[in-house]
CSV table of C-alpha atoms in Angstrom, one decimal:
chain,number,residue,atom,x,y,z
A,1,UNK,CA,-19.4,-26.8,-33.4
A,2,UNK,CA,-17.1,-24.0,-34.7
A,3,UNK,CA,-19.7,-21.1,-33.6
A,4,UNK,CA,-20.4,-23.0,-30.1
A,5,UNK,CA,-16.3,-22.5,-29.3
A,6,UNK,CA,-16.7,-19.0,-30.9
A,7,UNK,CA,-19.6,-18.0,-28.3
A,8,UNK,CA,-18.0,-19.5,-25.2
A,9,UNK,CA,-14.4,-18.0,-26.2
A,10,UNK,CA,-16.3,-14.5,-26.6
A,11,UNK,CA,-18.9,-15.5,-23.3
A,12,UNK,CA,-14.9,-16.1,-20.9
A,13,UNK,CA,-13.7,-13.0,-22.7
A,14,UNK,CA,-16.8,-11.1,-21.1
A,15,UNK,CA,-16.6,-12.3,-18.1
A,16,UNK,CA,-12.3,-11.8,-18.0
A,17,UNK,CA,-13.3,-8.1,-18.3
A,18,UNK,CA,-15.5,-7.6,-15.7
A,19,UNK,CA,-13.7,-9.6,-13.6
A,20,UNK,CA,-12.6,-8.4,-10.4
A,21,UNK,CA,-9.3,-9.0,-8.3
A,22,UNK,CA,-10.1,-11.2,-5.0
A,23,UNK,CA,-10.8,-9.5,-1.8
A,24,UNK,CA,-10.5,-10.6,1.5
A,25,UNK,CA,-14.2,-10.0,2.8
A,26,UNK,CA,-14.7,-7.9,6.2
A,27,UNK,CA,-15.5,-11.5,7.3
A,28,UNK,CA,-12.0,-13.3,6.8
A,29,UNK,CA,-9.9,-10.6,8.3
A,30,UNK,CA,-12.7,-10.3,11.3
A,31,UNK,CA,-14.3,-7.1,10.8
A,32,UNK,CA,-17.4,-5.9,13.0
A,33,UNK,CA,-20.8,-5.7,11.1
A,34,UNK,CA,-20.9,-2.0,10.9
A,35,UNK,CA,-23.8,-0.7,13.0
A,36,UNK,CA,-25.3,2.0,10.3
A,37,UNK,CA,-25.0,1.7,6.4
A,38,UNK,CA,-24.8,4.4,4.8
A,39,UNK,CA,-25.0,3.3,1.1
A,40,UNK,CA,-24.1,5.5,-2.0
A,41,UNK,CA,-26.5,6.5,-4.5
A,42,UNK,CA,-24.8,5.6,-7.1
A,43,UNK,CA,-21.5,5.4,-9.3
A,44,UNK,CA,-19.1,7.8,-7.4
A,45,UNK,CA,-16.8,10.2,-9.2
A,46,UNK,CA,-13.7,10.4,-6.5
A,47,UNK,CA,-10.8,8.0,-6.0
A,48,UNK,CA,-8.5,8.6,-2.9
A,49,UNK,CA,-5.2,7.0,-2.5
A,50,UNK,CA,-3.8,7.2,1.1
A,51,UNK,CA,-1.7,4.8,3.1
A,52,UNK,CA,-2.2,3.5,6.8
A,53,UNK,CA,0.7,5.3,8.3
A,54,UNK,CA,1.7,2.2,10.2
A,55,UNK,CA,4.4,-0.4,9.4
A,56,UNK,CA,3.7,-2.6,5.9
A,57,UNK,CA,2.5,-5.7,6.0
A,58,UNK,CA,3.8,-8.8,3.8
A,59,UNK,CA,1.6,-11.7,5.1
A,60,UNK,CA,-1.9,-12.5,5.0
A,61,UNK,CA,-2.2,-13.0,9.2
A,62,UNK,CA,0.1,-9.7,9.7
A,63,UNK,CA,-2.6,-7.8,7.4
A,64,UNK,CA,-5.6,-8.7,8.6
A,65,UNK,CA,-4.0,-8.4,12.2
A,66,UNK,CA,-3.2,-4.9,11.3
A,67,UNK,CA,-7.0,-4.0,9.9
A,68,UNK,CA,-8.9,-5.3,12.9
A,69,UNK,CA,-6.0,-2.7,15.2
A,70,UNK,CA,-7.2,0.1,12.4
A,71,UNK,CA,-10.7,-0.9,12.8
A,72,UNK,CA,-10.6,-0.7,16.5
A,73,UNK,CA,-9.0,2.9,16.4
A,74,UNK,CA,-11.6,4.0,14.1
A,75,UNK,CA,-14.8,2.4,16.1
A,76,UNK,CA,-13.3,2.8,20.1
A,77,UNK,CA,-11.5,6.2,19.6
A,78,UNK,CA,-12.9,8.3,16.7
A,79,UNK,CA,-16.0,6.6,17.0
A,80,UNK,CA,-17.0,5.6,13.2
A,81,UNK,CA,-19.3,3.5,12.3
A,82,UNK,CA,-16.7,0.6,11.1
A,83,UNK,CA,-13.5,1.1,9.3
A,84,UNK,CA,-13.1,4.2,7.6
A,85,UNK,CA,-11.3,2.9,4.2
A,86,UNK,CA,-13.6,1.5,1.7
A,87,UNK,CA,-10.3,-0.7,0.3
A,88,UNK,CA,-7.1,-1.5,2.2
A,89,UNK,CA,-4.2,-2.8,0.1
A,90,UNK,CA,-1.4,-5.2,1.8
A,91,UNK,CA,2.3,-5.8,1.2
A,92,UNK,CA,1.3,-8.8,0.0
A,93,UNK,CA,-0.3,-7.5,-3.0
A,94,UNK,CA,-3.9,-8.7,-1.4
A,95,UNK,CA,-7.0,-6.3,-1.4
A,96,UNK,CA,-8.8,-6.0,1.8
A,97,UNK,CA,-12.4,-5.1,2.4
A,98,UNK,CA,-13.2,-1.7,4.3
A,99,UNK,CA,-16.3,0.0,4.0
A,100,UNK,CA,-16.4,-1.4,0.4
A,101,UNK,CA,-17.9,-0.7,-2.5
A,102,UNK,CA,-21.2,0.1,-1.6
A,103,UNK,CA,-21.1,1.9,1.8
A,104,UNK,CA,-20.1,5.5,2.4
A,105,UNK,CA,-16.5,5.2,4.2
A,106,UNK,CA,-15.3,7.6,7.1
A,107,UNK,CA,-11.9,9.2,5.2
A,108,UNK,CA,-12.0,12.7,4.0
A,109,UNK,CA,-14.0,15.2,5.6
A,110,UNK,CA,-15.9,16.8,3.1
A,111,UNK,CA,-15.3,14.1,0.2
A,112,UNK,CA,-16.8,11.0,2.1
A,113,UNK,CA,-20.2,10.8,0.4
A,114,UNK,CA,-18.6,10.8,-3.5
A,115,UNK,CA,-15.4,9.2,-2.9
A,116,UNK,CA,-13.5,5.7,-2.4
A,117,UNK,CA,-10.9,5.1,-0.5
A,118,UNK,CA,-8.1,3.1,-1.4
A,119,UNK,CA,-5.7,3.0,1.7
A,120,UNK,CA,-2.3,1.2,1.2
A,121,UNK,CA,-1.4,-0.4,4.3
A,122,UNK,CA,2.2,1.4,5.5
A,123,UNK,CA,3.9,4.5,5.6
A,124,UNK,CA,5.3,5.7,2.0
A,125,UNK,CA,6.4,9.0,3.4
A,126,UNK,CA,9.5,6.5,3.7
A,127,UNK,CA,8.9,3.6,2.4
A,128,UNK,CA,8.2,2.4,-1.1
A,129,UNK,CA,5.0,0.5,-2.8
A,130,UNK,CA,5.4,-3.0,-3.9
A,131,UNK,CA,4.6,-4.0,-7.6
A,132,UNK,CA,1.6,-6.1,-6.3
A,133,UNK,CA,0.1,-2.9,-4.5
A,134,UNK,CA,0.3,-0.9,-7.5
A,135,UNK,CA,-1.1,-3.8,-9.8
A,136,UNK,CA,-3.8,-4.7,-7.3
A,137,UNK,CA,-5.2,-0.9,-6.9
A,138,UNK,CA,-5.2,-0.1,-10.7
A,139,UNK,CA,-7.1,-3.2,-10.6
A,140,UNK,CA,-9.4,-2.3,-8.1
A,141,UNK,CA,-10.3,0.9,-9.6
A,142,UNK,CA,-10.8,-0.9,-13.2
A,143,UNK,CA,-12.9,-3.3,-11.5
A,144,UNK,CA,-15.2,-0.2,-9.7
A,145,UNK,CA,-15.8,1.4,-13.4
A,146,UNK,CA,-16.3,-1.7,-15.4
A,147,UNK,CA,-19.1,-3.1,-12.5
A,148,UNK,CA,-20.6,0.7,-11.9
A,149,UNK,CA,-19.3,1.6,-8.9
A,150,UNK,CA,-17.2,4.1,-10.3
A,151,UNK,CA,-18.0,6.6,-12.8
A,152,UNK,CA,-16.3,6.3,-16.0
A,153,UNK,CA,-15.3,9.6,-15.3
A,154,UNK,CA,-13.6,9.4,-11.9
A,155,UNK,CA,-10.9,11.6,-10.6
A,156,UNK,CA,-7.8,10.1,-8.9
A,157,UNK,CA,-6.5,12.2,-6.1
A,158,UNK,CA,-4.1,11.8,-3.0
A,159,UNK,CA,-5.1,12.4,-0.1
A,160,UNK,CA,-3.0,15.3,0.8
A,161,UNK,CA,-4.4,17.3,-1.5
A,162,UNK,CA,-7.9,17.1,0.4
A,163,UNK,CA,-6.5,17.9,3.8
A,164,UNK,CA,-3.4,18.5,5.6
A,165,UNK,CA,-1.6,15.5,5.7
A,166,UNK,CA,1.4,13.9,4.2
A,167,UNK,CA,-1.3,10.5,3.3
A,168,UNK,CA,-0.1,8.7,0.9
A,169,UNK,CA,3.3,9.8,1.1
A,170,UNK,CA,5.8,11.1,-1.1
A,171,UNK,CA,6.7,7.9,-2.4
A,172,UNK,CA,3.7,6.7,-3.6
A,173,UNK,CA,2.0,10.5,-4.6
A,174,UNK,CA,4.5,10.4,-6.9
A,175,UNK,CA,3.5,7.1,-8.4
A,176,UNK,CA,-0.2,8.0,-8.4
A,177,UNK,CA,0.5,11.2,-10.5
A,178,UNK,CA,0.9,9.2,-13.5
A,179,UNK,CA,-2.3,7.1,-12.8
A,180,UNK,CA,-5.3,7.6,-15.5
A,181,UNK,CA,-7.1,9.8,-14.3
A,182,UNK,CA,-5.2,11.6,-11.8
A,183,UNK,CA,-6.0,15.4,-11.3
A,184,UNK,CA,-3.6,17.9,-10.4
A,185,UNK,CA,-6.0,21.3,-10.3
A,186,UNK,CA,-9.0,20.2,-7.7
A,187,UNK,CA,-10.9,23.0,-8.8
A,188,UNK,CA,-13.5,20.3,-10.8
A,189,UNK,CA,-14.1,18.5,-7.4
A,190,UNK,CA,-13.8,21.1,-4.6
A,191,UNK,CA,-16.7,21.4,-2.0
């Protein structure tokens, strides 16, 4: 009896660790079925922070309203395949599913093709993260090593240090600077 409880406490503790946060599939916030996969090889090595550059968004129908506007932007006028994220991240401290983790996303020029993006739905130029973003991402990216989908050895990046932008903002660059992982010198991952 004793070794029975000992294997399922050990059996939940495996599971616990793999476990992932929830995300709201492509299907619950209304995505379109993008209309060419293009799946990764394998693990990738780059995580990308960015934010939105739109308002924040605190609840559930606000979000996904939000997503199905970016998604339109991205398919109607820069004419992406879907959504360009792989991961957006609400006010609300939800996860939303982009591109995910299996297909290449539309992001960074250059970095697509090895990278996940993990977009924070606001502007943090100005304003600041919540709590449940920053719990939810760190999350996210634990869950992408511990399932394969990231390599163990992934590099955390903003955004603005790929291109010229200001994405993910001040605000929450300076957050994601302390981040495991985070590289300062690019010199590892440049193209």
């Amino acid at each position: 009896m004793i070794s029975k409880l000992i294997l399922v406490g050990v059996a939940v503790q495996l599971v616990c660790a793999t476990a992932c946060p929830p995300i709201v599939s492509r299907d619950d916030w209304g995505g379109y079925d993008p209309f060419h996969d293009q799946k990764f090889s394998g693990p990738v090595d780059i995580v990308i922070i960015q934010h939105t550059d739109t308002p924040q968004c605190t609840r559930d129908s606000t979000c996904k309203t939000m997503i199905r506007g970016i998604e339109d932007y991205h398919v109607d006028t820069l004419f992406y395949n879907s959504i360009g994220m792989n991961f957006l991240i609400g006010g609300n401290g939800k996860a939303y599913e982009g591109a995910g983790w299996d297909q290449i996303g539309t992001h960074t020029q250059g970095y697509n093709n090895r990278s996940i993006a993990i977009s924070f739905i606001g502007n943090y130029e100005h304003d600041e993260p919540t709590d449940d973003q920053i719990k939810i991402a760190q999350e996210l990216i634990k869950c992408g090593v511990e399932n394969k989908y990231l390599s163990p050895y992934y590099r955390l990046v903003g955004h603005r240090q790929l291109i010229a932008t200001v994405s993910p903002g001040r605000n929450l660059y300076r957050i994601i600077r302390r981040w495991k992982n985070f590289l300062p010198d690019l010199s590892s991952i440049s193209n």
